[in-house]
CSV table of N, CA, C and O in Angstrom, one decimal:
chain,number,residue,atom,x,y,z
A,1,MET,N,-93.8,-21.6,-182.3
A,1,MET,CA,-93.4,-20.7,-181.3
A,1,MET,C,-92.2,-19.9,-181.8
A,1,MET,O,-91.2,-20.5,-182.3
A,2,GLU,N,-92.3,-18.6,-181.6
A,2,GLU,CA,-91.1,-17.8,-182.0
A,2,GLU,C,-90.0,-17.9,-181.0
A,2,GLU,O,-90.3,-17.9,-179.7
A,3,GLU,N,-88.8,-18.2,-181.4
A,3,GLU,CA,-87.7,-18.5,-180.5
A,3,GLU,C,-87.1,-17.2,-180.1
A,3,GLU,O,-86.9,-16.2,-180.8
A,4,HIS,N,-86.8,-17.1,-178.8
A,4,HIS,CA,-86.1,-16.0,-178.1
A,4,HIS,C,-84.8,-16.4,-177.6
A,4,HIS,O,-84.6,-17.6,-177.2
A,5,PHE,N,-83.8,-15.5,-177.6
A,5,PHE,CA,-82.5,-15.7,-176.9
A,5,PHE,C,-82.5,-14.8,-175.7
A,5,PHE,O,-82.6,-13.6,-175.8
A,6,VAL,N,-82.3,-15.5,-174.6
A,6,VAL,CA,-82.4,-14.8,-173.3
A,6,VAL,C,-81.2,-15.0,-172.4
A,6,VAL,O,-80.7,-16.1,-172.2
A,7,TRP,N,-80.8,-13.9,-171.8
A,7,TRP,CA,-79.7,-13.9,-170.8
A,7,TRP,C,-80.4,-13.6,-169.4
A,7,TRP,O,-81.0,-12.6,-169.3
A,8,VAL,N,-80.2,-14.5,-168.4
A,8,VAL,CA,-80.8,-14.3,-167.1
A,8,VAL,C,-79.6,-14.2,-166.1
A,8,VAL,O,-78.7,-15.0,-166.1
A,9,THR,N,-79.6,-13.1,-165.3
A,9,THR,CA,-78.6,-12.9,-164.3
A,9,THR,C,-79.4,-12.6,-163.0
A,9,THR,O,-80.2,-11.7,-162.9
A,10,THR,N,-79.1,-13.4,-161.9
A,10,THR,CA,-79.6,-13.1,-160.6
A,10,THR,C,-78.5,-12.8,-159.7
A,10,THR,O,-77.5,-13.5,-159.6
A,11,ARG,N,-78.6,-11.7,-159.0
A,11,ARG,CA,-77.6,-11.2,-158.1
A,11,ARG,C,-78.2,-11.0,-156.7
A,11,ARG,O,-79.3,-10.4,-156.6
A,12,ARG,N,-77.5,-11.4,-155.7
A,12,ARG,CA,-77.8,-11.1,-154.3
A,12,ARG,C,-76.9,-10.0,-154.0
A,12,ARG,O,-75.7,-10.0,-154.2
A,13,ILE,N,-77.4,-8.9,-153.4
A,13,ILE,CA,-76.6,-7.7,-153.1
A,13,ILE,C,-76.6,-7.5,-151.6
A,13,ILE,O,-77.5,-8.0,-150.9
A,14,LYS,N,-75.7,-6.6,-151.2
A,14,LYS,CA,-75.5,-6.3,-149.8
A,14,LYS,C,-76.8,-5.5,-149.3
A,14,LYS,O,-77.3,-4.7,-150.1
A,15,ALA,N,-77.2,-5.8,-148.1
A,15,ALA,CA,-78.4,-5.2,-147.5
A,15,ALA,C,-78.2,-3.6,-147.5
A,15,ALA,O,-77.1,-3.1,-147.3
A,16,GLY,N,-79.3,-2.9,-147.9
A,16,GLY,CA,-79.2,-1.5,-147.9
A,16,GLY,C,-78.5,-0.8,-149.1
A,16,GLY,O,-78.3,0.4,-149.0
A,17,THR,N,-78.2,-1.6,-150.1
A,17,THR,CA,-77.4,-1.0,-151.2
A,17,THR,C,-78.2,-0.9,-152.5
A,17,THR,O,-77.6,-0.7,-153.6
A,18,LEU,N,-79.5,-1.2,-152.5
A,18,LEU,CA,-80.3,-1.3,-153.7
A,18,LEU,C,-80.2,0.0,-154.6
A,18,LEU,O,-79.9,-0.1,-155.8
A,19,GLU,N,-80.3,1.2,-154.0
A,19,GLU,CA,-80.2,2.4,-154.8
A,19,GLU,C,-78.9,2.5,-155.5
A,19,GLU,O,-78.8,2.8,-156.7
A,20,GLU,N,-77.8,2.3,-154.8
A,20,GLU,CA,-76.5,2.4,-155.3
A,20,GLU,C,-76.3,1.3,-156.4
A,20,GLU,O,-75.7,1.6,-157.5
A,21,PHE,N,-76.7,0.1,-156.1
A,21,PHE,CA,-76.6,-1.0,-157.1
A,21,PHE,C,-77.4,-0.6,-158.4
A,21,PHE,O,-76.8,-0.8,-159.5
A,22,GLU,N,-78.6,-0.1,-158.3
A,22,GLU,CA,-79.4,0.3,-159.5
A,22,GLU,C,-78.6,1.3,-160.3
A,22,GLU,O,-78.7,1.1,-161.6
A,23,ARG,N,-78.0,2.3,-159.7
A,23,ARG,CA,-77.2,3.2,-160.5
A,23,ARG,C,-76.1,2.6,-161.3
A,23,ARG,O,-75.8,2.9,-162.4
A,24,ALA,N,-75.4,1.6,-160.6
A,24,ALA,CA,-74.2,1.0,-161.2
A,24,ALA,C,-74.7,0.0,-162.2
A,24,ALA,O,-73.9,-0.3,-163.2
A,25,TRP,N,-75.9,-0.6,-162.1
A,25,TRP,CA,-76.3,-1.7,-162.9
A,25,TRP,C,-76.7,-1.3,-164.3
A,25,TRP,O,-76.6,-2.1,-165.3
A,26,ARG,N,-77.2,-0.1,-164.5
A,26,ARG,CA,-77.7,0.3,-165.8
A,26,ARG,C,-76.6,0.5,-166.7
A,26,ARG,O,-75.6,1.3,-166.4
A,27,PRO,N,-76.6,-0.1,-167.9
A,27,PRO,CA,-75.5,0.1,-168.9
A,27,PRO,C,-75.5,1.6,-169.4
A,27,PRO,O,-76.5,2.3,-169.5
A,28,ALA,N,-74.3,2.1,-169.6
A,28,ALA,CA,-74.1,3.5,-170.1
A,28,ALA,C,-74.5,3.6,-171.6
A,28,ALA,O,-74.9,4.7,-172.0
A,29,SER,N,-74.5,2.5,-172.3
A,29,SER,CA,-74.9,2.6,-173.7
A,29,SER,C,-75.8,1.4,-174.0
A,29,SER,O,-75.9,0.5,-173.3
A,30,HIS,N,-76.5,1.5,-175.2
A,30,HIS,CA,-77.5,0.5,-175.6
A,30,HIS,C,-76.7,-0.6,-176.3
A,30,HIS,O,-76.1,-0.4,-177.3
A,31,PRO,N,-76.7,-1.8,-175.7
A,31,PRO,CA,-75.9,-2.9,-176.4
A,31,PRO,C,-76.5,-3.3,-177.7
A,31,PRO,O,-77.7,-3.3,-177.9
A,32,ASP,N,-75.6,-3.5,-178.7
A,32,ASP,CA,-76.1,-3.9,-180.0
A,32,ASP,C,-76.7,-5.3,-179.9
A,32,ASP,O,-76.2,-6.2,-179.2
A,33,GLY,N,-77.8,-5.5,-180.6
A,33,GLY,CA,-78.5,-6.8,-180.6
A,33,GLY,C,-79.4,-7.1,-179.5
A,33,GLY,O,-80.1,-8.1,-179.5
A,34,ILE,N,-79.6,-6.1,-178.6
A,34,ILE,CA,-80.5,-6.3,-177.5
A,34,ILE,C,-81.9,-5.9,-177.9
A,34,ILE,O,-82.1,-4.9,-178.6
A,35,ARG,N,-82.9,-6.7,-177.6
A,35,ARG,CA,-84.3,-6.4,-178.0
A,35,ARG,C,-85.1,-5.8,-176.8
A,35,ARG,O,-86.1,-5.1,-177.1
A,36,GLY,N,-84.7,-6.1,-175.6
A,36,GLY,CA,-85.4,-5.6,-174.5
A,36,GLY,C,-84.8,-6.1,-173.2
A,36,GLY,O,-84.0,-7.1,-173.3
A,37,ALA,N,-85.1,-5.5,-172.1
A,37,ALA,CA,-84.6,-6.0,-170.8
A,37,ALA,C,-85.6,-5.7,-169.7
A,37,ALA,O,-86.4,-4.7,-169.8
A,38,PHE,N,-85.6,-6.6,-168.7
A,38,PHE,CA,-86.5,-6.5,-167.6
A,38,PHE,C,-85.7,-6.7,-166.3
A,38,PHE,O,-84.7,-7.4,-166.3
A,39,ALA,N,-86.2,-6.1,-165.2
A,39,ALA,CA,-85.5,-6.3,-163.9
A,39,ALA,C,-86.6,-6.6,-162.9
A,39,ALA,O,-87.7,-6.0,-162.9
A,40,TYR,N,-86.3,-7.5,-162.0
A,40,TYR,CA,-87.3,-8.0,-161.0
A,40,TYR,C,-86.5,-8.0,-159.7
A,40,TYR,O,-85.4,-8.6,-159.6
A,41,TRP,N,-87.1,-7.3,-158.6
A,41,TRP,CA,-86.5,-7.3,-157.3
A,41,TRP,C,-87.3,-8.1,-156.3
A,41,TRP,O,-88.5,-8.1,-156.3
A,42,SER,N,-86.6,-8.7,-155.4
A,42,SER,CA,-87.3,-9.4,-154.3
A,42,SER,C,-87.8,-8.4,-153.3
A,42,SER,O,-87.4,-7.2,-153.4
A,43,GLU,N,-88.8,-8.8,-152.5
A,43,GLU,CA,-89.4,-7.8,-151.6
A,43,GLU,C,-88.4,-7.2,-150.6
A,43,GLU,O,-88.6,-6.0,-150.3
A,44,ASP,N,-87.4,-7.9,-150.3
A,44,ASP,CA,-86.4,-7.4,-149.3
A,44,ASP,C,-85.4,-6.5,-150.0
A,44,ASP,O,-84.5,-5.9,-149.4
A,45,GLY,N,-85.4,-6.4,-151.4
A,45,GLY,CA,-84.5,-5.6,-152.1
A,45,GLY,C,-83.0,-6.1,-152.1
A,45,GLY,O,-82.1,-5.4,-152.5
A,46,GLN,N,-82.9,-7.4,-151.8
A,46,GLN,CA,-81.5,-7.9,-151.8
A,46,GLN,C,-81.3,-8.9,-152.9
A,46,GLN,O,-80.1,-9.4,-153.0
A,47,GLU,N,-82.3,-9.2,-153.8
A,47,GLU,CA,-82.0,-10.1,-154.9
A,47,GLU,C,-82.7,-9.5,-156.1
A,47,GLU,O,-83.8,-9.0,-156.1
A,48,ILE,N,-81.9,-9.3,-157.2
A,48,ILE,CA,-82.3,-8.7,-158.4
A,48,ILE,C,-82.1,-9.7,-159.6
A,48,ILE,O,-81.0,-10.3,-159.7
A,49,THR,N,-83.1,-10.0,-160.3
A,49,THR,CA,-83.0,-10.8,-161.5
A,49,THR,C,-83.2,-10.0,-162.7
A,49,THR,O,-84.2,-9.3,-162.9
A,50,GLY,N,-82.2,-10.0,-163.6
A,50,GLY,CA,-82.3,-9.3,-164.9
A,50,GLY,C,-82.5,-10.3,-166.0
A,50,GLY,O,-81.9,-11.3,-166.0
A,51,VAL,N,-83.4,-9.9,-166.9
A,51,VAL,CA,-83.7,-10.8,-168.1
A,51,VAL,C,-83.6,-9.9,-169.3
A,51,VAL,O,-84.2,-8.9,-169.4
A,52,SER,N,-82.7,-10.3,-170.2
A,52,SER,CA,-82.5,-9.5,-171.4
A,52,SER,C,-82.8,-10.4,-172.6
A,52,SER,O,-82.4,-11.6,-172.6
A,53,LEU,N,-83.4,-9.8,-173.7
A,53,LEU,CA,-83.8,-10.6,-174.9
A,53,LEU,C,-82.8,-10.1,-176.0
A,53,LEU,O,-82.6,-8.9,-176.1
A,54,TRP,N,-82.3,-11.0,-176.8
A,54,TRP,CA,-81.3,-10.7,-177.7
A,54,TRP,C,-81.6,-11.2,-179.1
A,54,TRP,O,-82.4,-12.2,-179.3
A,55,ASP,N,-81.0,-10.6,-180.2
A,55,ASP,CA,-81.2,-11.1,-181.5
A,55,ASP,C,-80.6,-12.5,-181.7
A,55,ASP,O,-81.2,-13.3,-182.5
A,56,SER,N,-79.5,-12.8,-181.0
A,56,SER,CA,-78.8,-14.1,-181.2
A,56,SER,C,-77.9,-14.3,-180.0
A,56,SER,O,-77.6,-13.4,-179.2
A,57,ARG,N,-77.5,-15.5,-179.9
A,57,ARG,CA,-76.5,-15.9,-178.9
A,57,ARG,C,-75.2,-15.1,-179.1
A,57,ARG,O,-74.6,-14.6,-178.2
A,58,GLU,N,-74.8,-14.9,-180.4
A,58,GLU,CA,-73.6,-14.2,-180.7
A,58,GLU,C,-73.7,-12.7,-180.3
A,58,GLU,O,-72.7,-12.1,-179.8
A,59,ALA,N,-74.8,-12.1,-180.5
A,59,ALA,CA,-75.0,-10.7,-180.0
A,59,ALA,C,-74.9,-10.6,-178.5
A,59,ALA,O,-74.2,-9.7,-178.0
A,60,CYS,N,-75.5,-11.5,-177.8
A,60,CYS,CA,-75.4,-11.5,-176.3
A,60,CYS,C,-73.9,-11.8,-175.9
A,60,CYS,O,-73.4,-11.0,-175.1
A,61,ASP,N,-73.2,-12.7,-176.5
A,61,ASP,CA,-71.8,-13.0,-176.2
A,61,ASP,C,-70.9,-11.8,-176.4
A,61,ASP,O,-70.0,-11.5,-175.7
A,62,ALA,N,-71.2,-11.1,-177.5
A,62,ALA,CA,-70.4,-9.9,-177.9
A,62,ALA,C,-70.5,-8.9,-176.8
A,62,ALA,O,-69.5,-8.3,-176.4
A,63,TRP,N,-71.7,-8.7,-176.3
A,63,TRP,CA,-71.9,-7.7,-175.2
A,63,TRP,C,-71.3,-8.2,-173.9
A,63,TRP,O,-70.6,-7.5,-173.2
A,64,ARG,N,-71.5,-9.5,-173.6
A,64,ARG,CA,-70.9,-10.0,-172.3
A,64,ARG,C,-69.4,-9.9,-172.3
A,64,ARG,O,-68.9,-9.9,-171.2
A,65,THR,N,-68.7,-10.0,-173.4
A,65,THR,CA,-67.3,-9.9,-173.4
A,65,THR,C,-66.7,-8.5,-173.8
A,65,THR,O,-65.5,-8.4,-174.0
A,66,SER,N,-67.6,-7.5,-173.9
A,66,SER,CA,-67.2,-6.2,-174.3
A,66,SER,C,-66.5,-5.4,-173.1
A,66,SER,O,-66.7,-5.7,-171.9
A,67,ASP,N,-65.8,-4.4,-173.5
A,67,ASP,CA,-65.1,-3.5,-172.5
A,67,ASP,C,-66.2,-2.8,-171.6
A,67,ASP,O,-66.1,-2.6,-170.4
A,68,ALA,N,-67.3,-2.4,-172.3
A,68,ALA,CA,-68.4,-1.7,-171.6
A,68,ALA,C,-69.0,-2.5,-170.5
A,68,ALA,O,-69.2,-2.1,-169.4
A,69,GLU,N,-69.2,-3.8,-170.8
A,69,GLU,CA,-69.8,-4.7,-169.8
A,69,GLU,C,-68.8,-5.0,-168.7
A,69,GLU,O,-69.2,-5.1,-167.5
A,70,GLU,N,-67.5,-5.1,-169.0
A,70,GLU,CA,-66.5,-5.3,-168.0
A,70,GLU,C,-66.5,-4.1,-167.0
A,70,GLU,O,-66.4,-4.3,-165.8
A,71,ARG,N,-66.5,-2.9,-167.6
A,71,ARG,CA,-66.5,-1.7,-166.7
A,71,ARG,C,-67.8,-1.7,-165.8
A,71,ARG,O,-67.8,-1.4,-164.7
A,72,ARG,N,-68.9,-2.0,-166.4
A,72,ARG,CA,-70.2,-2.1,-165.7
A,72,ARG,C,-70.1,-3.0,-164.5
A,72,ARG,O,-70.5,-2.8,-163.4
A,73,ARG,N,-69.6,-4.2,-164.8
A,73,ARG,CA,-69.4,-5.2,-163.7
A,73,ARG,C,-68.5,-4.7,-162.6
A,73,ARG,O,-68.7,-5.0,-161.4
A,74,GLU,N,-67.4,-4.0,-163.0
A,74,GLU,CA,-66.5,-3.5,-162.0
A,74,GLU,C,-67.2,-2.5,-161.1
A,74,GLU,O,-67.0,-2.5,-159.8
A,75,VAL,N,-68.1,-1.7,-161.6
A,75,VAL,CA,-68.8,-0.7,-160.8
A,75,VAL,C,-69.8,-1.4,-159.9
A,75,VAL,O,-70.1,-0.9,-158.8
A,76,MET,N,-70.4,-2.5,-160.4
A,76,MET,CA,-71.4,-3.2,-159.6
A,76,MET,C,-70.8,-4.0,-158.5
A,76,MET,O,-71.4,-4.3,-157.4
A,77,ALA,N,-69.5,-4.5,-158.7
A,77,ALA,CA,-68.9,-5.4,-157.8
A,77,ALA,C,-68.9,-5.1,-156.3
A,77,ALA,O,-69.2,-6.0,-155.5
A,78,PRO,N,-68.8,-3.9,-155.9
A,78,PRO,CA,-68.8,-3.6,-154.4
A,78,PRO,C,-70.2,-3.9,-153.7
A,78,PRO,O,-70.2,-4.1,-152.5
A,79,TYR,N,-71.2,-4.1,-154.5
A,79,TYR,CA,-72.6,-4.3,-154.0
A,79,TYR,C,-73.0,-5.8,-154.1
A,79,TYR,O,-73.9,-6.2,-153.4
A,80,VAL,N,-72.3,-6.6,-154.9
A,80,VAL,CA,-72.7,-7.9,-155.2
A,80,VAL,C,-72.1,-8.9,-154.2
A,80,VAL,O,-70.9,-9.0,-154.0
A,81,VAL,N,-73.0,-9.8,-153.6
A,81,VAL,CA,-72.6,-10.8,-152.7
A,81,VAL,C,-72.5,-12.1,-153.5
A,81,VAL,O,-71.5,-12.9,-153.3
A,82,GLU,N,-73.4,-12.4,-154.4
A,82,GLU,CA,-73.5,-13.6,-155.2
A,82,GLU,C,-74.1,-13.4,-156.5
A,82,GLU,O,-75.0,-12.5,-156.6
A,83,GLU,N,-73.7,-14.1,-157.6
A,83,GLU,CA,-74.2,-13.9,-158.9
A,83,GLU,C,-74.3,-15.2,-159.6
A,83,GLU,O,-73.5,-16.1,-159.5
A,84,ARG,N,-75.5,-15.4,-160.3
A,84,ARG,CA,-75.7,-16.6,-161.1
A,84,ARG,C,-76.2,-16.1,-162.5
A,84,ARG,O,-77.0,-15.2,-162.6
A,85,GLU,N,-75.7,-16.8,-163.5
A,85,GLU,CA,-76.0,-16.3,-164.9
A,85,GLU,C,-76.3,-17.6,-165.7
A,85,GLU,O,-75.7,-18.6,-165.5
A,86,SER,N,-77.2,-17.4,-166.7
A,86,SER,CA,-77.4,-18.4,-167.7
A,86,SER,C,-78.0,-17.9,-169.0
A,86,SER,O,-78.6,-16.8,-169.0
A,87,PHE,N,-77.7,-18.5,-170.1
A,87,PHE,CA,-78.2,-18.2,-171.4
A,87,PHE,C,-79.3,-19.2,-171.7
A,87,PHE,O,-79.0,-20.4,-171.6
A,88,CYS,N,-80.4,-18.8,-172.2
A,88,CYS,CA,-81.5,-19.7,-172.5
A,88,CYS,C,-82.1,-19.4,-173.9
A,88,CYS,O,-82.0,-18.3,-174.4
A,89,ARG,N,-82.8,-20.4,-174.4
A,89,ARG,CA,-83.6,-20.3,-175.6
A,89,ARG,C,-85.0,-20.7,-175.3
A,89,ARG,O,-85.2,-21.6,-174.5
A,90,GLY,N,-85.9,-20.1,-175.9
A,90,GLY,CA,-87.3,-20.5,-175.6
A,90,GLY,C,-88.3,-19.5,-176.3
A,90,GLY,O,-87.9,-18.7,-177.1
A,91,GLY,N,-89.5,-19.5,-175.8
A,91,GLY,CA,-90.5,-18.6,-176.3
A,91,GLY,C,-91.8,-18.6,-175.4
A,91,GLY,O,-91.8,-19.2,-174.4
A,92,ALA,N,-92.7,-17.8,-175.9
A,92,ALA,CA,-94.0,-17.6,-175.1
A,92,ALA,C,-94.8,-18.9,-175.1
A,92,ALA,O,-94.9,-19.6,-176.1
A,93,LEU,N,-95.4,-19.1,-174.0
A,93,LEU,CA,-96.3,-20.2,-173.9
A,93,LEU,C,-97.8,-19.8,-174.1
A,93,LEU,O,-98.1,-18.6,-173.8
A,94,THR,N,-98.6,-20.7,-174.6
A,94,THR,CA,-100.0,-20.4,-174.8
A,94,THR,C,-100.7,-20.9,-173.5
A,94,THR,O,-100.5,-22.1,-173.2
A,95,LEU,N,-101.3,-20.1,-172.8
A,95,LEU,CA,-102.0,-20.5,-171.6
A,95,LEU,C,-103.4,-20.9,-171.9
A,95,LEU,O,-104.1,-20.4,-172.8
A,96,PRO,N,-103.9,-21.9,-171.2
A,96,PRO,CA,-105.3,-22.4,-171.4
A,96,PRO,C,-106.3,-21.2,-171.2
A,96,PRO,O,-106.1,-20.4,-170.3
A,97,GLY,N,-107.3,-21.2,-172.1
A,97,GLY,CA,-108.3,-20.1,-172.1
A,97,GLY,C,-107.8,-18.8,-172.6
A,97,GLY,O,-108.5,-17.8,-172.5
A,98,GLY,N,-106.5,-18.8,-173.2
A,98,GLY,CA,-106.0,-17.5,-173.6
A,98,GLY,C,-106.1,-17.3,-175.1
A,98,GLY,O,-106.5,-18.0,-175.9
């Protein structure tokens, strides 16, 4: 199995602020070492889970502690009610019949 380095962040946001949050959430620059990113919204638009794939834990940590990420979090803060984050390692599963 090819190993992936993944950062997962789930945020609950204030009701009715999804559009504003989306504008604040997108980084202004492409982080070094990121391979891809995905976003998933709950049906009520109040919970957003972001999943980003990284070259390494070090690349992810460098972005998480950067000035650019700090500014991005400051812009998001007025919309965020709760936030959970985790760093994971893993890979794709082979599904039966696949």
